[in-house]
mmCIF file of C-alpha atoms and ligand atoms in Angstrom:
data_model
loop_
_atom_site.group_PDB
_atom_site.id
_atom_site.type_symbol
_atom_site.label_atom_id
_atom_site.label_comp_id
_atom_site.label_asym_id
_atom_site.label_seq_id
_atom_site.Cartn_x
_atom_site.Cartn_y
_atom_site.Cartn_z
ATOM 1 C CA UNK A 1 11.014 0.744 1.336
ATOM 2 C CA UNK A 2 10.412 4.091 1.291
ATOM 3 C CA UNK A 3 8.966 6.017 -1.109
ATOM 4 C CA UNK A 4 7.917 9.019 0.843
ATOM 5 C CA UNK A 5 10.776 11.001 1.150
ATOM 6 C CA UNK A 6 12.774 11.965 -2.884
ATOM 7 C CA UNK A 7 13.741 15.524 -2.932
ATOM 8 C CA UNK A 8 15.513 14.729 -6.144
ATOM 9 C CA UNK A 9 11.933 14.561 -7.849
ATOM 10 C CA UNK A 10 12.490 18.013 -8.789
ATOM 11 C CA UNK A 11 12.363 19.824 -11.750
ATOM 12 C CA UNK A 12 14.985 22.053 -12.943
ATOM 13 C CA UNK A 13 14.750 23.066 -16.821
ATOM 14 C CA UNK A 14 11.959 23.100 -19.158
ATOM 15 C CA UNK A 15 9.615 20.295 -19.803
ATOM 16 C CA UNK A 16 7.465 19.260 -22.880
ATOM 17 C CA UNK A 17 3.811 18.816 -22.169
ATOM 18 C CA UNK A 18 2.520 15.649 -22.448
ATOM 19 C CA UNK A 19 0.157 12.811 -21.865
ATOM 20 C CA UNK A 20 -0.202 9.477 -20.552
ATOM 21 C CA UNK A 21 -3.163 6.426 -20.306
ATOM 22 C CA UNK A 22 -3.748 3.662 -18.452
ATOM 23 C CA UNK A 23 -6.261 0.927 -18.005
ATOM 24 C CA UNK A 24 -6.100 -0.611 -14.328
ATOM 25 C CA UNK A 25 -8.773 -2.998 -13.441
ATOM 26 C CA UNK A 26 -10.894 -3.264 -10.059
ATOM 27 C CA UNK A 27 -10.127 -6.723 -7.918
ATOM 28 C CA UNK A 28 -12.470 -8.950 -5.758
ATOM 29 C CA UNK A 29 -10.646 -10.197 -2.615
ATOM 30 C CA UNK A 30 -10.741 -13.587 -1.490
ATOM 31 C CA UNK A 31 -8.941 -12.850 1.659
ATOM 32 C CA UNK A 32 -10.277 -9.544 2.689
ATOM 33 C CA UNK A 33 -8.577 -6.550 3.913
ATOM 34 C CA UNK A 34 -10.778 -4.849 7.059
ATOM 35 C CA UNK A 35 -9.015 -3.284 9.081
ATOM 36 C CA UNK A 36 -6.275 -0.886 8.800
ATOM 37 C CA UNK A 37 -3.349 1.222 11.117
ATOM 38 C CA UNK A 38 -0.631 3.746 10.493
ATOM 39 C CA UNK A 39 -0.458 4.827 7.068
ATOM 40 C CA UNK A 40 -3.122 2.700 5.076
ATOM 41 C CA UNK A 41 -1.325 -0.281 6.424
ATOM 42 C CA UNK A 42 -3.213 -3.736 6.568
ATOM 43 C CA UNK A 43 -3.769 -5.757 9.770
ATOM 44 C CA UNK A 44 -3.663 -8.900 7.978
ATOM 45 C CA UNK A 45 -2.425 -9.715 4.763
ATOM 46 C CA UNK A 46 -5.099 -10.079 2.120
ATOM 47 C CA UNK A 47 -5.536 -12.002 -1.300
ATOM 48 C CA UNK A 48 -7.280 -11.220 -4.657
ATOM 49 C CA UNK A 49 -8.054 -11.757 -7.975
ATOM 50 C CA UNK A 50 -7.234 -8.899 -10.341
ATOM 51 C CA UNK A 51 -10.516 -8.384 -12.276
ATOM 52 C CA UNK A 52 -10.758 -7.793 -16.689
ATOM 53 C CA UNK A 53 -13.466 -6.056 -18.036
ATOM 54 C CA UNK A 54 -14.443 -3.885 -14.688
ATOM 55 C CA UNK A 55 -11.893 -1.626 -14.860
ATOM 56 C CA UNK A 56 -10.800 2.738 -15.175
ATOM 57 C CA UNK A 57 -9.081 4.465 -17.739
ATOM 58 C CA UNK A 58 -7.463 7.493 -16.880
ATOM 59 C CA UNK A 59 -5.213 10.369 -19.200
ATOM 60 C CA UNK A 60 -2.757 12.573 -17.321
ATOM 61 C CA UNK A 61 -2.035 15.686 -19.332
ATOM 62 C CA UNK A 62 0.316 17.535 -18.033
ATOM 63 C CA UNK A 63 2.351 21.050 -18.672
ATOM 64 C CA UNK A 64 4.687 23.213 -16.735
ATOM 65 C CA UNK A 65 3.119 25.739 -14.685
ATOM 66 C CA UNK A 66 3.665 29.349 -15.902
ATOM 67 C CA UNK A 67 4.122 30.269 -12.306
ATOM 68 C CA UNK A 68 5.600 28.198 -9.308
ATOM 69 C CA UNK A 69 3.111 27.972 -6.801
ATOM 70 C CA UNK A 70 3.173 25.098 -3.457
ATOM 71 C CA UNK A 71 -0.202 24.100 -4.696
ATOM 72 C CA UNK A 72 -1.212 20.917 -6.727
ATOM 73 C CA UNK A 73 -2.977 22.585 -9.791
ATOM 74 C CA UNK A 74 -5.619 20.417 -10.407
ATOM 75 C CA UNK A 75 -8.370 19.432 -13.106
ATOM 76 C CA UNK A 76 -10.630 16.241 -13.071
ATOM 77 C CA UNK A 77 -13.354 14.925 -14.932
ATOM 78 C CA UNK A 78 -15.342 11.505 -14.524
ATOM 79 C CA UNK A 79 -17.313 10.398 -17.665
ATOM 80 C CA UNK A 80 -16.446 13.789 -19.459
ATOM 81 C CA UNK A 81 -18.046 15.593 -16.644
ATOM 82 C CA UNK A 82 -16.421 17.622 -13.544
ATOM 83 C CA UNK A 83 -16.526 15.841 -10.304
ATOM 84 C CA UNK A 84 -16.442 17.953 -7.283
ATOM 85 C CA UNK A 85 -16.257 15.560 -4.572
ATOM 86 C CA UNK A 86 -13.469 13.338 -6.225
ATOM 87 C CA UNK A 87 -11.525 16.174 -7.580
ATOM 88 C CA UNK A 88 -11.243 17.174 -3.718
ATOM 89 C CA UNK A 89 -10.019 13.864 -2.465
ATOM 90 C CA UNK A 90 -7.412 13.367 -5.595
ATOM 91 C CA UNK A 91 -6.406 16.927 -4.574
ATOM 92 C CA UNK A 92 -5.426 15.590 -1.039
ATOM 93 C CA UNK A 93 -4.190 12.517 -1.974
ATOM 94 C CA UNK A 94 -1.558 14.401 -4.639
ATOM 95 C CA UNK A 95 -0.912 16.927 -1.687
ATOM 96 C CA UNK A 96 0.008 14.048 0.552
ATOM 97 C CA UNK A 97 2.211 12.353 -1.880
ATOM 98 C CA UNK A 98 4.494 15.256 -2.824
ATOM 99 C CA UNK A 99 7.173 14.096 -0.230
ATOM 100 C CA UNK A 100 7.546 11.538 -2.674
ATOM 101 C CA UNK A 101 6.883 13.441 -5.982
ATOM 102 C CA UNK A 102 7.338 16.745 -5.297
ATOM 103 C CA UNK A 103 7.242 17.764 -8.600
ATOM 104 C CA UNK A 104 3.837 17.383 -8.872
ATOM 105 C CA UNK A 105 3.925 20.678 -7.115
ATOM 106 C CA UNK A 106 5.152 22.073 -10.599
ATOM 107 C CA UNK A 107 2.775 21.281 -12.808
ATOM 108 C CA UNK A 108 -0.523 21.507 -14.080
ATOM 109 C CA UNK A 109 -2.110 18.320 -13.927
ATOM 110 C CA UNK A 110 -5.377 17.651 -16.265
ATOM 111 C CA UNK A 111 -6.932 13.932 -15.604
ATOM 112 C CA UNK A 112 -9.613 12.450 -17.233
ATOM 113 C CA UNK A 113 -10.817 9.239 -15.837
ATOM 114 C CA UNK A 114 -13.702 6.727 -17.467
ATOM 115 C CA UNK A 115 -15.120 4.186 -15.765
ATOM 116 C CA UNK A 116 -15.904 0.523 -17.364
ATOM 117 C CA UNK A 117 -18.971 -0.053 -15.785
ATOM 118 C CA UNK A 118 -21.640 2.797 -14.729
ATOM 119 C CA UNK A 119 -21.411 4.469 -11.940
ATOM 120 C CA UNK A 120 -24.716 3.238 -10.984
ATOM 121 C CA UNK A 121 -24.048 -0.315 -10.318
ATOM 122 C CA UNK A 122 -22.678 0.375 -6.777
ATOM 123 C CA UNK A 123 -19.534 -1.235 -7.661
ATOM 124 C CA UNK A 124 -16.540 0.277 -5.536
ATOM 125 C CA UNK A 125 -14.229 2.278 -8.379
ATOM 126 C CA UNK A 126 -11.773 3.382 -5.776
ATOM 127 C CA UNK A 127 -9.566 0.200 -6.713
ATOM 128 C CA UNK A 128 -9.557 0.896 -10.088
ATOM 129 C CA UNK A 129 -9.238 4.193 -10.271
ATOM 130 C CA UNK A 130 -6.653 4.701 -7.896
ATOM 131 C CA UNK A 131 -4.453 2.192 -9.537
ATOM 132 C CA UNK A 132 -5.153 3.805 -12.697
ATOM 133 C CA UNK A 133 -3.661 7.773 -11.343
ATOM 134 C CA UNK A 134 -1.130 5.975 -9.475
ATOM 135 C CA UNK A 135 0.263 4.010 -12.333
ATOM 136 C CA UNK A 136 0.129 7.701 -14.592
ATOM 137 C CA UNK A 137 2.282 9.089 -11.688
ATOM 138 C CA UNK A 138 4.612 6.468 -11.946
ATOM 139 C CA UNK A 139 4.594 6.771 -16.093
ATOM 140 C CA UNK A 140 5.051 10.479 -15.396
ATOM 141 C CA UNK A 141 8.008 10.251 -12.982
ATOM 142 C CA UNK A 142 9.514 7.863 -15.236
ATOM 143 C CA UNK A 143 8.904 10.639 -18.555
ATOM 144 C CA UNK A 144 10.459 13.523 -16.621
ATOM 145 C CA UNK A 145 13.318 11.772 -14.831
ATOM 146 C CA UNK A 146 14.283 8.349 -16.989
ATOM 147 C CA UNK A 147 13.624 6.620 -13.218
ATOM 148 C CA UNK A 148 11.839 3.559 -12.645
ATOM 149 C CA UNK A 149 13.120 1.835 -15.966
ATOM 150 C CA UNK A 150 12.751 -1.809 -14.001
ATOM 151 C CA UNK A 151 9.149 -2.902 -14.224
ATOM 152 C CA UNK A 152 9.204 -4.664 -10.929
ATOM 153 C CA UNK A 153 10.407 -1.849 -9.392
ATOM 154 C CA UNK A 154 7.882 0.325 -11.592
ATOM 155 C CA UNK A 155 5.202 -1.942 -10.509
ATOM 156 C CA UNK A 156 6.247 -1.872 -6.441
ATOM 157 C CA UNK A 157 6.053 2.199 -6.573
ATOM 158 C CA UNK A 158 2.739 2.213 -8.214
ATOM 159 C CA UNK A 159 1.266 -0.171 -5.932
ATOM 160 C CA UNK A 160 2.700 1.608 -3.093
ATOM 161 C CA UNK A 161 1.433 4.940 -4.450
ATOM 162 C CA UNK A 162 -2.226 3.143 -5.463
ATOM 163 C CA UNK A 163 -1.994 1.755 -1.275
ATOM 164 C CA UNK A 164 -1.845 5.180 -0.264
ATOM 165 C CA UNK A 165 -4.630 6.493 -2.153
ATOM 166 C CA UNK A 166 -7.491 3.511 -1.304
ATOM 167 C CA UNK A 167 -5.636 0.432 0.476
ATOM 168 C CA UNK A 168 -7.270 -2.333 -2.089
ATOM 169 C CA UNK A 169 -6.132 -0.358 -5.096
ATOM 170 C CA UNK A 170 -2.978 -1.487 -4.223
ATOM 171 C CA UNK A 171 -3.680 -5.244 -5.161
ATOM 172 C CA UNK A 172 -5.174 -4.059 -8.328
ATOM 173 C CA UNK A 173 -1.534 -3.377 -10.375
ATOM 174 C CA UNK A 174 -0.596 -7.042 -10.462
ATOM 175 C CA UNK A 175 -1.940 -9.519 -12.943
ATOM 176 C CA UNK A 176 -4.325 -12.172 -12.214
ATOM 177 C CA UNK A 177 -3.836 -12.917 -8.037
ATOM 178 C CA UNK A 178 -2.375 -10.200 -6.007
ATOM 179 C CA UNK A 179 -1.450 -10.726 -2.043
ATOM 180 C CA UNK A 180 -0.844 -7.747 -0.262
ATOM 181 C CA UNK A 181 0.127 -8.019 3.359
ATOM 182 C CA UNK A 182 3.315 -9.598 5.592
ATOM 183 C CA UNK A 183 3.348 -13.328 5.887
ATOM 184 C CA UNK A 184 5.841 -15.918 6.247
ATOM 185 C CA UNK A 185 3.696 -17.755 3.891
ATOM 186 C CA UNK A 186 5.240 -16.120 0.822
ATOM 187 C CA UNK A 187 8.361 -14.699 0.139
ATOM 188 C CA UNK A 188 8.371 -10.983 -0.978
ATOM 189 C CA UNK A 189 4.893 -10.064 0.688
ATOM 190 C CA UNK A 190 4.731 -6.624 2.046
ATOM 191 C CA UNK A 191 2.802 -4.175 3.702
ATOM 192 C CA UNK A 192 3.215 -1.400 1.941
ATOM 193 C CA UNK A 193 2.570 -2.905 -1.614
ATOM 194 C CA UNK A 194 1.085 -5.937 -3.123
ATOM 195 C CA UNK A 195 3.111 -8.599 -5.568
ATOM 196 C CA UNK A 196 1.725 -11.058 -7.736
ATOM 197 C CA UNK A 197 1.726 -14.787 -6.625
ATOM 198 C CA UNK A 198 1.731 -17.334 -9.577
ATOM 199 C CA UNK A 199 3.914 -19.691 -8.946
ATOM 200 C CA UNK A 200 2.447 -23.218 -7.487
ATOM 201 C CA UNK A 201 -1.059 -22.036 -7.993
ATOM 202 C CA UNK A 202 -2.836 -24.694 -10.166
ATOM 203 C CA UNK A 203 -3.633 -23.072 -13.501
ATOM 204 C CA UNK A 204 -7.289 -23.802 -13.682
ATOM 205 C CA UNK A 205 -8.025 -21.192 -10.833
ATOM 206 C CA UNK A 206 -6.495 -18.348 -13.595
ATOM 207 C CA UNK A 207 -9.395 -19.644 -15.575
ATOM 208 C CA UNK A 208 -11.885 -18.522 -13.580
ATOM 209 C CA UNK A 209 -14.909 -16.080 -13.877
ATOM 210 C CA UNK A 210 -16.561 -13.414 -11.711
ATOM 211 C CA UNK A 211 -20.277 -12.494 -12.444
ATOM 212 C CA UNK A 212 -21.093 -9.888 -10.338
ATOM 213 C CA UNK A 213 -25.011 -9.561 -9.259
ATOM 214 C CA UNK A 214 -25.800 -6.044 -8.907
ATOM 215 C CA UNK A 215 -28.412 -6.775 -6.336
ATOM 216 C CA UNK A 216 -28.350 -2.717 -5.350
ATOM 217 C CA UNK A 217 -26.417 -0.063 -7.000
ATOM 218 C CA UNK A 218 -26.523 2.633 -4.687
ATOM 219 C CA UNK A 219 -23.402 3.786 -3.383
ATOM 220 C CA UNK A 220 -23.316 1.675 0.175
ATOM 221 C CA UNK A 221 -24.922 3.749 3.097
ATOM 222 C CA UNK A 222 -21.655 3.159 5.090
ATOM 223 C CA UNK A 223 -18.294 3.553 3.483
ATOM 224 C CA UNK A 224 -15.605 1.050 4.070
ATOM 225 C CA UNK A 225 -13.172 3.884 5.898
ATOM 226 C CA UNK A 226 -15.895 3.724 8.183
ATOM 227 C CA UNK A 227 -16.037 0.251 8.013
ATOM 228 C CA UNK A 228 -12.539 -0.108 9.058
ATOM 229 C CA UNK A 229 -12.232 2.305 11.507
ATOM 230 C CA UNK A 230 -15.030 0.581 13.707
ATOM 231 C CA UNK A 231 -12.313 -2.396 13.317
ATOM 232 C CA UNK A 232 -10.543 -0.437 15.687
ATOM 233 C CA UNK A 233 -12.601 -0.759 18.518
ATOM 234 C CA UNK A 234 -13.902 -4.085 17.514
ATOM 235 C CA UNK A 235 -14.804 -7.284 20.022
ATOM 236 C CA UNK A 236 -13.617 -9.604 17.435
ATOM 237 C CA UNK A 237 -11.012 -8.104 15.906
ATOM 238 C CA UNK A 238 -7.795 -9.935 17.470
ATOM 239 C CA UNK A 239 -9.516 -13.287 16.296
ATOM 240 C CA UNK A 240 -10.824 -11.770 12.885
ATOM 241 C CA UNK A 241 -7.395 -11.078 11.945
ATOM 242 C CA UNK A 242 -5.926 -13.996 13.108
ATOM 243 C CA UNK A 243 -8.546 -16.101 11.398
ATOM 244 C CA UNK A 244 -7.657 -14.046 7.786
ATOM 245 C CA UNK A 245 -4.264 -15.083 8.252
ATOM 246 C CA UNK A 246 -5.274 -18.831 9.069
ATOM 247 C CA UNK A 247 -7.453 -18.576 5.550
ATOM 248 C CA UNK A 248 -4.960 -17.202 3.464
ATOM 249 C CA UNK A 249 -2.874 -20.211 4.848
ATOM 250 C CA UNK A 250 -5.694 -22.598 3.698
ATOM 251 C CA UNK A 251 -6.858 -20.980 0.586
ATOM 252 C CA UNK A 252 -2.955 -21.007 -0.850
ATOM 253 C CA UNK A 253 -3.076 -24.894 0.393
ATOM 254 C CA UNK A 254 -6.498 -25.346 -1.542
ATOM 255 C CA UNK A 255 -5.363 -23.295 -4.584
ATOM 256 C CA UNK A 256 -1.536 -25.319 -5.569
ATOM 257 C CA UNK A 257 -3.890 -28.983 -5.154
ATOM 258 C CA UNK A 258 -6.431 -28.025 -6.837
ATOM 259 C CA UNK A 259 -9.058 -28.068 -3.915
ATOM 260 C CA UNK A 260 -11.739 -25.941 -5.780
ATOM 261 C CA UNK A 261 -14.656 -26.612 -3.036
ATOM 262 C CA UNK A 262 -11.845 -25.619 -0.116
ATOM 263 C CA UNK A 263 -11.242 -23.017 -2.033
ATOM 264 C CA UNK A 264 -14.780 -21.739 -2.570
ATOM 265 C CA UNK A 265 -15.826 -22.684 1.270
ATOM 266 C CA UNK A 266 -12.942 -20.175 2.267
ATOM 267 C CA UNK A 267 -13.583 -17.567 -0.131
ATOM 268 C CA UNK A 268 -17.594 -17.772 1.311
ATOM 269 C CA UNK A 269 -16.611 -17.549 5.051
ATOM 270 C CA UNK A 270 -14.601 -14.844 4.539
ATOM 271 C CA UNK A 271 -17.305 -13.181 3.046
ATOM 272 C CA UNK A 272 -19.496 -14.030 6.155
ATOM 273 C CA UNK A 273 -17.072 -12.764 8.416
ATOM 274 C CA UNK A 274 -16.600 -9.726 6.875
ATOM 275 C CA UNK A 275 -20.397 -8.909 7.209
ATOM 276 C CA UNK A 276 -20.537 -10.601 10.344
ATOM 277 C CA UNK A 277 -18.220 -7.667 11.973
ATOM 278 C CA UNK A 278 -20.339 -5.177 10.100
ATOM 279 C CA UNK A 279 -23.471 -6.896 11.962
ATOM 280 C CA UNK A 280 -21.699 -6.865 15.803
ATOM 281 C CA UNK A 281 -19.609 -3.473 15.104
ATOM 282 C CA UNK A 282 -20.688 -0.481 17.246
ATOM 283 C CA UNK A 283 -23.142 0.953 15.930
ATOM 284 C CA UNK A 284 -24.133 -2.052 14.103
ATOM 285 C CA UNK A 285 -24.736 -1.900 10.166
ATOM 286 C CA UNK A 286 -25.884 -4.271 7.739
ATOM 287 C CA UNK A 287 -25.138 -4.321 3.961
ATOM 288 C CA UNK A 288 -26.859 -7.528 2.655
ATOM 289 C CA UNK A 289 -30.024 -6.844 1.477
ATOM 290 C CA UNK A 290 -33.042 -9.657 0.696
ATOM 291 C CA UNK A 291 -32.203 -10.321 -2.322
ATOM 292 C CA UNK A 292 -27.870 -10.898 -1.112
ATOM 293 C CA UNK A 293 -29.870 -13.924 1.085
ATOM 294 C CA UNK A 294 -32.252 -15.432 -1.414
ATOM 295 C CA UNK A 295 -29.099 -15.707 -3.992
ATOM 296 C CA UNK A 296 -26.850 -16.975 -1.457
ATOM 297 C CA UNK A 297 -29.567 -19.755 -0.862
ATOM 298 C CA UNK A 298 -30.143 -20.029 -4.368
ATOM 299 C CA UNK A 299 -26.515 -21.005 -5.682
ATOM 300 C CA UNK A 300 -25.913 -22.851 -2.327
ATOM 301 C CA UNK A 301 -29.178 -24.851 -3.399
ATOM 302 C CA UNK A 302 -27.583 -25.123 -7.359
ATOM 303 C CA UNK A 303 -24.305 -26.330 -6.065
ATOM 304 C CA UNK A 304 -25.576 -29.211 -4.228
ATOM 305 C CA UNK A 305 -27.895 -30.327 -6.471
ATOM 306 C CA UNK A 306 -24.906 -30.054 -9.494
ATOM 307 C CA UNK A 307 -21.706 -30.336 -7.648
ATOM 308 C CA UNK A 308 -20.339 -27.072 -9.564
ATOM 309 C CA UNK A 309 -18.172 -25.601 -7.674
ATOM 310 C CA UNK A 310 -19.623 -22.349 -7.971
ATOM 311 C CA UNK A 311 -19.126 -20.226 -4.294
ATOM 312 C CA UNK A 312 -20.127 -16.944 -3.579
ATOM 313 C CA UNK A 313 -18.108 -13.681 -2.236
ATOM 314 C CA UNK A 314 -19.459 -10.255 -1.014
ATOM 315 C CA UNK A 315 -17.182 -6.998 -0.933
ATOM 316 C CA UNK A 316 -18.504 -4.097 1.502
ATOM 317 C CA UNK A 317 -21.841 -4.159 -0.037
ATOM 318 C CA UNK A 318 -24.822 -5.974 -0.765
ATOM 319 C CA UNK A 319 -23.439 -7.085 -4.720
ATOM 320 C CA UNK A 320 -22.508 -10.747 -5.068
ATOM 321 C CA UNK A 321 -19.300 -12.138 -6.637
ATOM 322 C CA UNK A 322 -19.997 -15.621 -7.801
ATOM 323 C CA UNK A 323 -16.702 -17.384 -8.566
ATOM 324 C CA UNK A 324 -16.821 -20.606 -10.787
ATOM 325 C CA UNK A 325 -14.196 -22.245 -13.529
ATOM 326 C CA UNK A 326 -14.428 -21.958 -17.301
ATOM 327 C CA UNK A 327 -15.838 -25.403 -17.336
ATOM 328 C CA UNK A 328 -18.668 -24.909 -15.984
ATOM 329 C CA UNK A 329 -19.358 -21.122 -17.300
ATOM 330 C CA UNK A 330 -21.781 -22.453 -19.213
ATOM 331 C CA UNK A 331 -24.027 -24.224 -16.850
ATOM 332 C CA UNK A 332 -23.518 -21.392 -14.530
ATOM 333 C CA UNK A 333 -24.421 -18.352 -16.907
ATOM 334 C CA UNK A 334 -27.914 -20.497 -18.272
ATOM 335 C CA UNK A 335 -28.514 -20.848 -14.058
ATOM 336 C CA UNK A 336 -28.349 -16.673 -13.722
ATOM 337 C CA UNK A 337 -29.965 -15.770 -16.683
ATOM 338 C CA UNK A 338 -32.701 -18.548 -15.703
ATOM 339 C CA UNK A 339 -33.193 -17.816 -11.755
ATOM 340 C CA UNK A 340 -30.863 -15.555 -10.618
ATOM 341 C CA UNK A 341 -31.332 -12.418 -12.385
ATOM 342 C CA UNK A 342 -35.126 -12.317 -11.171
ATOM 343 C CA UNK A 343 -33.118 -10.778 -7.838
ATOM 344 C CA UNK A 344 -30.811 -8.411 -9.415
ATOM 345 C CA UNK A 345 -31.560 -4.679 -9.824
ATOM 346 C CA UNK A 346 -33.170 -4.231 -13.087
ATOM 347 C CA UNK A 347 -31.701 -7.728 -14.137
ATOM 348 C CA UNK A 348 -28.376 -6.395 -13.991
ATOM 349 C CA UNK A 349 -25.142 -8.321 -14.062
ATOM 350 C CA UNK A 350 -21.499 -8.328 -15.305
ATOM 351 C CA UNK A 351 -19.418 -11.056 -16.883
ATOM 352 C CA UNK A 352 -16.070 -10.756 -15.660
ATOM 353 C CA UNK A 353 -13.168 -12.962 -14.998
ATOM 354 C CA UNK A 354 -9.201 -13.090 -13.758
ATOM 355 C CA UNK A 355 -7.703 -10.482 -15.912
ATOM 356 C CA UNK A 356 -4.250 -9.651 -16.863
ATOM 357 C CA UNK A 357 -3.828 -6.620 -15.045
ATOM 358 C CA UNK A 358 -3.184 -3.095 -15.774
ATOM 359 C CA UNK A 359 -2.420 -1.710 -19.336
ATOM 360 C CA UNK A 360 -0.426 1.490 -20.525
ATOM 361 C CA UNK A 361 -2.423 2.439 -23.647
HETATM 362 C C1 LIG B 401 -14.310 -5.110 1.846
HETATM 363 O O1 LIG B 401 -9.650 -0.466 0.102
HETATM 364 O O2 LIG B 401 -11.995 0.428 -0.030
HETATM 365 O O3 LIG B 401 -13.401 -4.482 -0.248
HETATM 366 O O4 LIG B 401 -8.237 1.604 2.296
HETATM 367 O O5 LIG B 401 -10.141 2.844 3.328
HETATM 368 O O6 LIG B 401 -9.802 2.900 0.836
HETATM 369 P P1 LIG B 401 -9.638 2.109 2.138
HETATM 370 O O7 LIG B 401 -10.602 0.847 2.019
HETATM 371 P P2 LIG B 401 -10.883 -0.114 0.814
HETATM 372 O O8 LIG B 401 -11.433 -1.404 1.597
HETATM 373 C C2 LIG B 401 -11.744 -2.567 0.910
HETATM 374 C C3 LIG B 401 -12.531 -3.467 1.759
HETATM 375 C C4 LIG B 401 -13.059 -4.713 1.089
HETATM 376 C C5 LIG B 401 -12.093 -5.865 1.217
HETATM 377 C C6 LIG B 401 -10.913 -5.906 0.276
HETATM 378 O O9 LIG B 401 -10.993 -5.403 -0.854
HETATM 379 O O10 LIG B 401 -9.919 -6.524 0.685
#
């Protein structure tokens, strides 16, 4: 598919101003996504579950421009405030995307984005919020030119658009668990968008919750472009990928029978591995932080002593995802209100769990 190339995008009479909202949620991967080629194109396919209350919402207004000009005419504000440094790199996503919208070129585009949780809890917003500007774009096309009436296909563009902007953004359009890479493994899977995969998952894993331990909310000290472009030169990265594909292969198995510890077992090595490479990449980095180990022990410690399957993953950061079903939210909640909150930042954490995806408001 592609979606680079639509001269026909253009606009030839008069338009109404307008405006359009969305609500797209962040995602945690199971599978991770580290390491990248071409155009924002994956190495290895990756899996994850499309978060609920961590999410963007974002209003496109939009208005002819009283003057043609080749320029993307451009406004953004974060929290009600102007944002310099993500005003720029909208600016050069939208510039890079006008081969496939070029009438973005046309108008004057206004966005105003909020963010679900605050900015100062180091969680990565790039998912959401490109998912969120790319699904406006898509609403916008669709207002101007009556395209994209088919919501799969809808869907597929947005995704592709949300890829191009932050690769795990991508993931973030579909409901509940998104896959986003080529593999034989399931029909449909691309590289160049994400689809949803529901069908001979067992239901209890759409039950599940997320608390997130915001162990440090500082933006990270290395991004993950960074991250993945070390991937490039990497010792381990024929066998890293290789490995993520032999995962996703065992987490599917683990998630149609019903093999909750498989699953969670998985879902912590990949998070190992992930920092692992961050560890032997050249120069080296490390994210975790003390408190990342003492809460790994911790719930490692709480599992075996309960047989909960409560398992841990890590994104590019020192945060902690702990992953558990809705029966045993309860136990699991009293345990990080009891112990574990002692190690997070100001006793900060959120309650999240598999959402329904994005939502036009
Ligand atoms: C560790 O999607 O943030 O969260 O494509 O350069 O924007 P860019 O990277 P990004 O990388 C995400 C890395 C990860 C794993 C994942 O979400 O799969």
């Amino acid at each position: 598919m592609n979606y680079l190339d639509a001269p026909e995008l253009y606009l030839k009479g008069e338009v109404d101003p307008g405006n359009i909202t969305w609500r797209s949620p962040s995602n945690i991967a199971l599978i991770k996504y580290w390491g990248k080629y071409g155009q924002q194109l994956p190495q290895n396919p990756s899996l994850s579950f499309t978060l609920d209350q961590a999410f963007t919402e974002t209003t496109l207004q939009y208005r002819l421009k009283p003057e043609p000009s080749n320029e993307i005419s451009l406004n953004f504000t974060l929290e009600g405030a102007a944002n310099p440094k993500f005003e720029a790199r909208i600016k050069s996503y939208l510039t890079s995307i006008t081969g496939a919208m070029p009438f973005l070129k046309q108008l004057e585009l206004d966005f105003r984005s909020h963010n679900s949780f605050p900015h100062s809890v180091g969680i990565a917003s790039s998912a959401s919020g490109f998912s969120a500007l790319a699904l406006c774009l898509c609403s916008l096309e669709h207002a101007l030119f009556g395209t994209l009436d088919d919501d799969e296909k809808f869907r597929q563009k947005a995704s592709y658009l949300a890829r191009l902007g932050s690769g795990s953004a991508c993931r973030s359009i579909n409901a509940r668990l998104a896959l986003w890479g080529k593999t034989g493994l399931v029909t449909g899977a691309s590289n160049e968008y994400a689809i949803p995969i529901q069908e001979g998952i067992h239901p209890v894993f759409f039950t599940y919750h997320d608390a997130i331990l915001i162990v440090h909310a500082e933006e990270k000290a290395v991004s993950s472009s960074t991250g993945h472009q070390l991937m490039e030169q990497h010792p381990f990265a024929t066998v890293r990928y290789e490995e993520a594909r032999r995962n996703l292969h065992r987490i599917l198995e683990a998630m149609r029978r019903k093999e909750w510890d498989d699953f969670g077992r998985i879902c912590e090595m990949e998070a190992m591995q992930l920092h692992a490479l961050m560890m032997c990449s050249n120069p080296s980095y490390i994210l975790m932080n003390p408190s990342t180990l003492k809460i790994i022990n911790l719930v490692r410690e709480f599992r075996r002593t309960t047989q909960h399957p409560v398992y841990f993953t890590l994104d590019a950061g020192p945060n902690l995802h702990l992953l558990y079903p809705d029966e045993c939210a309860h136990e699991v909640e009293n345990f990080i209100h009891s112990v574990l909150v002692t190690y997070c930042e100001q006793g900060k954490w959120i309650k999240d769990r598999v959402g329904q995806g994005p939502q036009q408001l």
